[in-house]
PDB file of C-alpha atoms in Angstrom:
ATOM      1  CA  UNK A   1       8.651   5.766  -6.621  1.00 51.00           C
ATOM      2  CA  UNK A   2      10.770   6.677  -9.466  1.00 53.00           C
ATOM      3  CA  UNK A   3       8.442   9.482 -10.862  1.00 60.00           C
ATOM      4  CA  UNK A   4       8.548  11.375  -7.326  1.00 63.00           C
ATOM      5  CA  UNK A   5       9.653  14.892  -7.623  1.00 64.00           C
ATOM      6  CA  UNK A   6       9.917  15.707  -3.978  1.00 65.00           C
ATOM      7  CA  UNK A   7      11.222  13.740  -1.040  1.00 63.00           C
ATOM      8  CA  UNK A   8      10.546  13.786   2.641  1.00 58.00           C
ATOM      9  CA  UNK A   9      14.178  13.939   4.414  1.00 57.00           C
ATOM     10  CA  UNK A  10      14.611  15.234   8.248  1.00 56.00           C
ATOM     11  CA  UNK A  11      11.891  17.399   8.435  1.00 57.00           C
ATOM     12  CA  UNK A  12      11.234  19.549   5.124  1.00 61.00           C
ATOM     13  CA  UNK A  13      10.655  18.123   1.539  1.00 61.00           C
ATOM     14  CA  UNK A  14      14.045  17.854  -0.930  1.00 61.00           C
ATOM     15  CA  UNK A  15      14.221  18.431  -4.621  1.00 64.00           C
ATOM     16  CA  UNK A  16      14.941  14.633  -6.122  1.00 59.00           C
ATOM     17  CA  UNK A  17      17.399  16.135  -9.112  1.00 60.00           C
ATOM     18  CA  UNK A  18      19.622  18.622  -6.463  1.00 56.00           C
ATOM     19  CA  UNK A  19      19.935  16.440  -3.415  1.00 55.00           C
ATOM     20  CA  UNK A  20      19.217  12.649  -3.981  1.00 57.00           C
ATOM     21  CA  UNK A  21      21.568  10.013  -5.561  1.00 58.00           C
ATOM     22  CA  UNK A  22      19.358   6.923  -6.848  1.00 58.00           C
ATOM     23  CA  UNK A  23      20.033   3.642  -7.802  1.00 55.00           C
ATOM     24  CA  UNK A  24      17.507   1.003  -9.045  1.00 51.00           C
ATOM     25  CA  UNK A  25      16.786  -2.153  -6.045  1.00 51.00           C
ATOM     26  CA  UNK A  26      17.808  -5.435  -6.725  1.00 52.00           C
ATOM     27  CA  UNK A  27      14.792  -7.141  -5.606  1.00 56.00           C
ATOM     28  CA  UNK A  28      12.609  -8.133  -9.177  1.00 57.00           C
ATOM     29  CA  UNK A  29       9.703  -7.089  -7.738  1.00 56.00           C
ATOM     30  CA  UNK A  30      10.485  -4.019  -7.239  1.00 60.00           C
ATOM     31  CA  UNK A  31      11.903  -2.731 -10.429  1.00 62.00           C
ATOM     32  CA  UNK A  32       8.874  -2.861 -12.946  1.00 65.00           C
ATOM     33  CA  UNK A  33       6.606  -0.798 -10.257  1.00 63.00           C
ATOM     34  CA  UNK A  34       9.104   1.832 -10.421  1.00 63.00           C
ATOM     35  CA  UNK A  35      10.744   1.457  -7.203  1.00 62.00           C
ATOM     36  CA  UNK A  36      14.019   2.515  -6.508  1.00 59.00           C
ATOM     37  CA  UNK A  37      15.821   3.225  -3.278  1.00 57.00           C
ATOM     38  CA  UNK A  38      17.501   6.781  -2.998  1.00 59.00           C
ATOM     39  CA  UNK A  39      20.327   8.011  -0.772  1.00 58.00           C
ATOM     40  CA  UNK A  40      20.409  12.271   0.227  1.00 59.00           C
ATOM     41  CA  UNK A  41      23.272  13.938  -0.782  1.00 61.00           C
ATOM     42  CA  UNK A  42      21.921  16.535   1.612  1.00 59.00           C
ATOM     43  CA  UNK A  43      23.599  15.915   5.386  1.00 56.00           C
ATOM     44  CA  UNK A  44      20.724  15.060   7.725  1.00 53.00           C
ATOM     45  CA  UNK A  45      22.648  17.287  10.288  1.00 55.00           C
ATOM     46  CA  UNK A  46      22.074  20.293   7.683  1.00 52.00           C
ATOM     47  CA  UNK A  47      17.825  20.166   7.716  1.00 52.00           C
ATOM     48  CA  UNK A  48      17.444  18.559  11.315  1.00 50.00           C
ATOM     49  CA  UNK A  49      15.275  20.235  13.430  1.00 50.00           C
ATOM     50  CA  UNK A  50      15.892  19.786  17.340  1.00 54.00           C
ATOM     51  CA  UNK A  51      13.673  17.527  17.930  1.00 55.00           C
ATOM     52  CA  UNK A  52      12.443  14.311  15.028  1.00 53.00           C
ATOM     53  CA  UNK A  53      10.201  15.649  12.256  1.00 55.00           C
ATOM     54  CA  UNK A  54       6.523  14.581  12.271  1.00 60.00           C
ATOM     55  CA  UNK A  55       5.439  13.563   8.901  1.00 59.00           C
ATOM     56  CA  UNK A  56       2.534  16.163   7.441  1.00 63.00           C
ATOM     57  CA  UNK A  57      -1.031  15.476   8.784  1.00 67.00           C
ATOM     58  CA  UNK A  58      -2.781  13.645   6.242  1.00 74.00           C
ATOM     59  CA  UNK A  59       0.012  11.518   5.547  1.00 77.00           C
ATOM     60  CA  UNK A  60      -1.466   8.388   7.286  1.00 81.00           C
ATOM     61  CA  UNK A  61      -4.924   9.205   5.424  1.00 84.00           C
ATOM     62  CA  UNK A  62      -3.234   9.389   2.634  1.00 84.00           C
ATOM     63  CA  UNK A  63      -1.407   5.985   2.318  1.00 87.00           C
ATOM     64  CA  UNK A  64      -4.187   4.468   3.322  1.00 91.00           C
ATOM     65  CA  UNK A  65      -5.923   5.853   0.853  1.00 90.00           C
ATOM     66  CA  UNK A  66      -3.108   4.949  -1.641  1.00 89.00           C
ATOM     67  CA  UNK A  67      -2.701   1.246  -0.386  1.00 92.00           C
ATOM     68  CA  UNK A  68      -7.109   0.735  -0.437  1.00 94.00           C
ATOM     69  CA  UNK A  69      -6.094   2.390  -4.685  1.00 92.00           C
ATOM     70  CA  UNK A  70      -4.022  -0.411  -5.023  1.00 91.00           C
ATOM     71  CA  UNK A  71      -6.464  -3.172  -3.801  1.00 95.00           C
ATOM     72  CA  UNK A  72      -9.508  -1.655  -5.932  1.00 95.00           C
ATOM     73  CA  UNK A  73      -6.693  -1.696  -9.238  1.00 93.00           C
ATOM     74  CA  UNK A  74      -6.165  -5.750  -8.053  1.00 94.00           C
ATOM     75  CA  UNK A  75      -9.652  -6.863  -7.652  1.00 96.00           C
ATOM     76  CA  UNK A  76     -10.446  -5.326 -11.177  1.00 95.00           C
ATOM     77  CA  UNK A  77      -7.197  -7.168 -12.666  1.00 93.00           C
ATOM     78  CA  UNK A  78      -9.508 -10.207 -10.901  1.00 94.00           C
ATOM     79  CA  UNK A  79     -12.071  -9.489 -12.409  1.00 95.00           C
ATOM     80  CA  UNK A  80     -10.480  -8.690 -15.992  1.00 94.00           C
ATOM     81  CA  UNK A  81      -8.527 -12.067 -15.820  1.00 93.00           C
ATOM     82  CA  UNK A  82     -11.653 -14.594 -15.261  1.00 93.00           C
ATOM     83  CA  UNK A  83     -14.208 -12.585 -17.163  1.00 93.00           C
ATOM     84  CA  UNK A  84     -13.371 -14.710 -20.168  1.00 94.00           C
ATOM     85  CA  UNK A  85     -12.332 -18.162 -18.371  1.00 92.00           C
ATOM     86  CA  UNK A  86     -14.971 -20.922 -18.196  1.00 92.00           C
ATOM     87  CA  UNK A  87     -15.290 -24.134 -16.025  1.00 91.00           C
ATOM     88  CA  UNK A  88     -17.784 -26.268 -16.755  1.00 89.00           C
ATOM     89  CA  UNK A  89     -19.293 -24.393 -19.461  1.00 91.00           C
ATOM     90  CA  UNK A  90     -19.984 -21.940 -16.823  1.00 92.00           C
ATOM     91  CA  UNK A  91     -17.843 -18.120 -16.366  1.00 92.00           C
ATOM     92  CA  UNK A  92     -15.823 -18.654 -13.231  1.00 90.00           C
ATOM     93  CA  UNK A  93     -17.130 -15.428 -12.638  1.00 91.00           C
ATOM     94  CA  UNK A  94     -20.732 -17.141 -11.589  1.00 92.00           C
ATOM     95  CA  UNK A  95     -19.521 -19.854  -9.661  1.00 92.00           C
ATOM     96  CA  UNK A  96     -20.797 -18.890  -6.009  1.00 93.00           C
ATOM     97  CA  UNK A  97     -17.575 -19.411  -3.960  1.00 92.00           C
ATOM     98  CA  UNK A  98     -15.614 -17.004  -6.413  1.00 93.00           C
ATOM     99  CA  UNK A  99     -18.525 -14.758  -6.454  1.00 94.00           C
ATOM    100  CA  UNK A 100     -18.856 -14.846  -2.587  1.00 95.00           C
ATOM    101  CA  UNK A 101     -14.830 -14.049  -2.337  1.00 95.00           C
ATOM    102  CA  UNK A 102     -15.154 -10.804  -4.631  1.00 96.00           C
ATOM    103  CA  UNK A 103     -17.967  -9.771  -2.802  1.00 96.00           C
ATOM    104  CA  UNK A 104     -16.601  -9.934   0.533  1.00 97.00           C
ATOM    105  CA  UNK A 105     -13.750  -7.903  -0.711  1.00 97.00           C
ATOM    106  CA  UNK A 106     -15.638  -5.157  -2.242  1.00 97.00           C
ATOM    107  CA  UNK A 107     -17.748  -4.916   1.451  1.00 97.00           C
ATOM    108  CA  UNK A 108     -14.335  -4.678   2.481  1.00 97.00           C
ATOM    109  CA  UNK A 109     -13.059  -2.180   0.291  1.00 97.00           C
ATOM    110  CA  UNK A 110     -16.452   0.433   0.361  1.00 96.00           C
ATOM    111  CA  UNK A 111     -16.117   0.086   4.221  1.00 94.00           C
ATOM    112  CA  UNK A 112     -12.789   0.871   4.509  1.00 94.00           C
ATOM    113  CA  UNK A 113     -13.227   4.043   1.905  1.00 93.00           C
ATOM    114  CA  UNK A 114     -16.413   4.709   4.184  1.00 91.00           C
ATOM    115  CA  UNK A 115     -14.324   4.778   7.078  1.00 89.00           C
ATOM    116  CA  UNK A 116     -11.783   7.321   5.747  1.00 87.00           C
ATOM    117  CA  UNK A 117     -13.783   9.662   4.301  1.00 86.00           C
ATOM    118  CA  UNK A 118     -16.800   9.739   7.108  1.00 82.00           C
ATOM    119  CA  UNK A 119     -14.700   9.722  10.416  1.00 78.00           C
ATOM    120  CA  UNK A 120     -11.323  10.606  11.114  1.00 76.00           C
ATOM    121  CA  UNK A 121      -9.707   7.312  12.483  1.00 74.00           C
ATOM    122  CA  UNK A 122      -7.402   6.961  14.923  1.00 74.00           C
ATOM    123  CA  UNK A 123      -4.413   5.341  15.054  1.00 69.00           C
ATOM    124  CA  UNK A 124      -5.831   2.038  16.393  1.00 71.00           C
ATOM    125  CA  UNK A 125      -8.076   2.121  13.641  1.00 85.00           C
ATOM    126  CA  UNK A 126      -5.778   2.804  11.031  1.00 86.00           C
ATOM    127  CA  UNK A 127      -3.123   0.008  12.453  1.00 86.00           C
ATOM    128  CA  UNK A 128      -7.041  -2.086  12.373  1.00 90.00           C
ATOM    129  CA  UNK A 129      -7.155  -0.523   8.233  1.00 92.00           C
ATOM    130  CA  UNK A 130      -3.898  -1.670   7.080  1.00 92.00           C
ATOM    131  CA  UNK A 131      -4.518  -5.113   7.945  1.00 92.00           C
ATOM    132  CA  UNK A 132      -7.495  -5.445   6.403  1.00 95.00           C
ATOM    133  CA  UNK A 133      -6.343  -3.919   3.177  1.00 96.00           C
ATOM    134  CA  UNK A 134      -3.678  -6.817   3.940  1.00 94.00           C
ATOM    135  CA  UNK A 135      -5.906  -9.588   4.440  1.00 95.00           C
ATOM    136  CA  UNK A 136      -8.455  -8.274   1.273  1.00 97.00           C
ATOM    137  CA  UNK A 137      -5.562  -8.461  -1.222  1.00 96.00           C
ATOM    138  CA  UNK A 138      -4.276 -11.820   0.045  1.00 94.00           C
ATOM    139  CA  UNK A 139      -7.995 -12.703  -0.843  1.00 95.00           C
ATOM    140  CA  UNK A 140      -7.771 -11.566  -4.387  1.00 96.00           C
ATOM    141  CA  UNK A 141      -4.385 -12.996  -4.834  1.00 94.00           C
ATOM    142  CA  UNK A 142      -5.620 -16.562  -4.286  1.00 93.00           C
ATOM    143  CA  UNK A 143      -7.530 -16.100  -7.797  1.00 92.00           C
ATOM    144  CA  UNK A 144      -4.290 -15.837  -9.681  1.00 91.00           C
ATOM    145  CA  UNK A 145      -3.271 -19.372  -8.520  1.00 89.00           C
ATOM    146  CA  UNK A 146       0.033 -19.624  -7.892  1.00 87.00           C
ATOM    147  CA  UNK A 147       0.935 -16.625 -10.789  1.00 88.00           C
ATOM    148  CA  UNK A 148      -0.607 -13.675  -7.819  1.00 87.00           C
ATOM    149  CA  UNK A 149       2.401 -15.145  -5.318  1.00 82.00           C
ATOM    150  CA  UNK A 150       5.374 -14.657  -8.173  1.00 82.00           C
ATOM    151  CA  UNK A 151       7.896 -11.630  -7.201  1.00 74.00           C
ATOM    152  CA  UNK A 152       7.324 -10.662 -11.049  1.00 78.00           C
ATOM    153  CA  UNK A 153       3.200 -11.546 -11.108  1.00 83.00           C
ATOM    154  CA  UNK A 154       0.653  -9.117 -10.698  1.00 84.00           C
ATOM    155  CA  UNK A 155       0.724  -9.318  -6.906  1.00 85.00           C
ATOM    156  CA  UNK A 156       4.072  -7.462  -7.161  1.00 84.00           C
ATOM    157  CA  UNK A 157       1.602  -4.345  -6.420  1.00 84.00           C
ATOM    158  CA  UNK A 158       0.020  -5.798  -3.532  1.00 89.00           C
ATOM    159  CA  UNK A 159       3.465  -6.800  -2.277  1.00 86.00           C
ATOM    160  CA  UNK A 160       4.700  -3.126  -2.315  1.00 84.00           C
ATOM    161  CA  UNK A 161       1.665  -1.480  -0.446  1.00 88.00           C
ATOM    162  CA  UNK A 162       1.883  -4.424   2.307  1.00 88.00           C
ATOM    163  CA  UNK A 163       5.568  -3.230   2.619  1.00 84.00           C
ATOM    164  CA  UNK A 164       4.548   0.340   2.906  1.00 82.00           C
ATOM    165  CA  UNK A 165       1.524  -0.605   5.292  1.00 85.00           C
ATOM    166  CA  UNK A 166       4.077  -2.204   7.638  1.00 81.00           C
ATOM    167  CA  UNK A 167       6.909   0.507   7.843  1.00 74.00           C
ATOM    168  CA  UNK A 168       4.363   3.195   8.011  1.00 70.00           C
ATOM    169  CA  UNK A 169       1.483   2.313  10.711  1.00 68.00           C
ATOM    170  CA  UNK A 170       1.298   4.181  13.102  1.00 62.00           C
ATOM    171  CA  UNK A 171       2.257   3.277  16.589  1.00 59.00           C
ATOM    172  CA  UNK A 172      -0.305   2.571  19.127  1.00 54.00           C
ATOM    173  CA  UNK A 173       1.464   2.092  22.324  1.00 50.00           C
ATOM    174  CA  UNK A 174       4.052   4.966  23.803  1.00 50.00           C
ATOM    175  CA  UNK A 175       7.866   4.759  23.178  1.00 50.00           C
ATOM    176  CA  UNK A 176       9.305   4.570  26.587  1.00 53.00           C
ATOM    177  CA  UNK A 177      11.494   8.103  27.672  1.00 55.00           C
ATOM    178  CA  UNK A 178      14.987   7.329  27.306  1.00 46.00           C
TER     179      UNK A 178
END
């Protein structure tokens, strides 16, 4: 993100002003979230360690905990959008099948935010986390009508952390030795 100060590069964290040349993505949704893709000036040969860095500890806790952020932010953006919309005379906020979506997702949400901050999951479970924060934001993008599926609409957020929840869950099965 562009208001990062620090970035993760072979093995130790980098200063973004002294050894990281940016330059803004040219995918739309991307750009008003503050994306941007950066390049270190810094040789990789010059911080590698022998062997590949592991990334810190709680990182996987941590972008879970970032992506389930980003979900809670959507379902209230939900919530703020129908408040005032009626159908029928009646808020589409009371209708029972809109009702019955939001509450599924929050379920969803206070188990997931139960299961980080009661147990220390595994990576299994967290590969099991992602998706759900996955399918629970697909959920609430449904209420934006077509709008929550535009590269520029306000499931751009939901876009990003499904991007980060792929590149970044953890493996469950054992590379092979090469």
């Amino acid at each position: 993100m562009a208001a990062a100060r620090r970035i993760w590069h072979g093995g130790t964290f980098l200063r973004r002003s002294s050894a990281v040349e940016e330059r803004q993505l040219g995918a739309p949704v991307l750009e008003p979230l503050g994306v941007v893709a950066v390049r270190c000036t810094v040789p990789r040969s010059a911080v590698r360690t022998s062997r590949p860095p592991e990334p810190p500890a709680d990182w996987p806790l941590g972008l879970l905990g970032l992506r389930l952020g980003l979900s809670e932010r959507l379902r209230d953006a939900v919530i703020a959008q129908l408040r005032p919309r009626l159908f029928g005379g009646t808020p589409l906020l009371q209708h029972q099948l809109l009702r019955g979506a939001l509450a599924d997702v929050t379920i969803e949400h206070l188990e997931i935010y139960g299961m980080l901050t009661e147990t220390q999951p595994g990576p299994v479970h967290l590969g099991e986390l992602h998706r759900r924060i996955g399918r629970a934001d697909r959920t609430l993008l449904r209420s934006f009508g077509a709008a929550g599926f535009l590269a520029t609409g306000p499931g751009a957020p939901a876009y990003v952390s499904e991007l980060l929840g792929d590149l970044y869950q953890p493996r469950t099965m054992p590379e092979p030795d090469q």
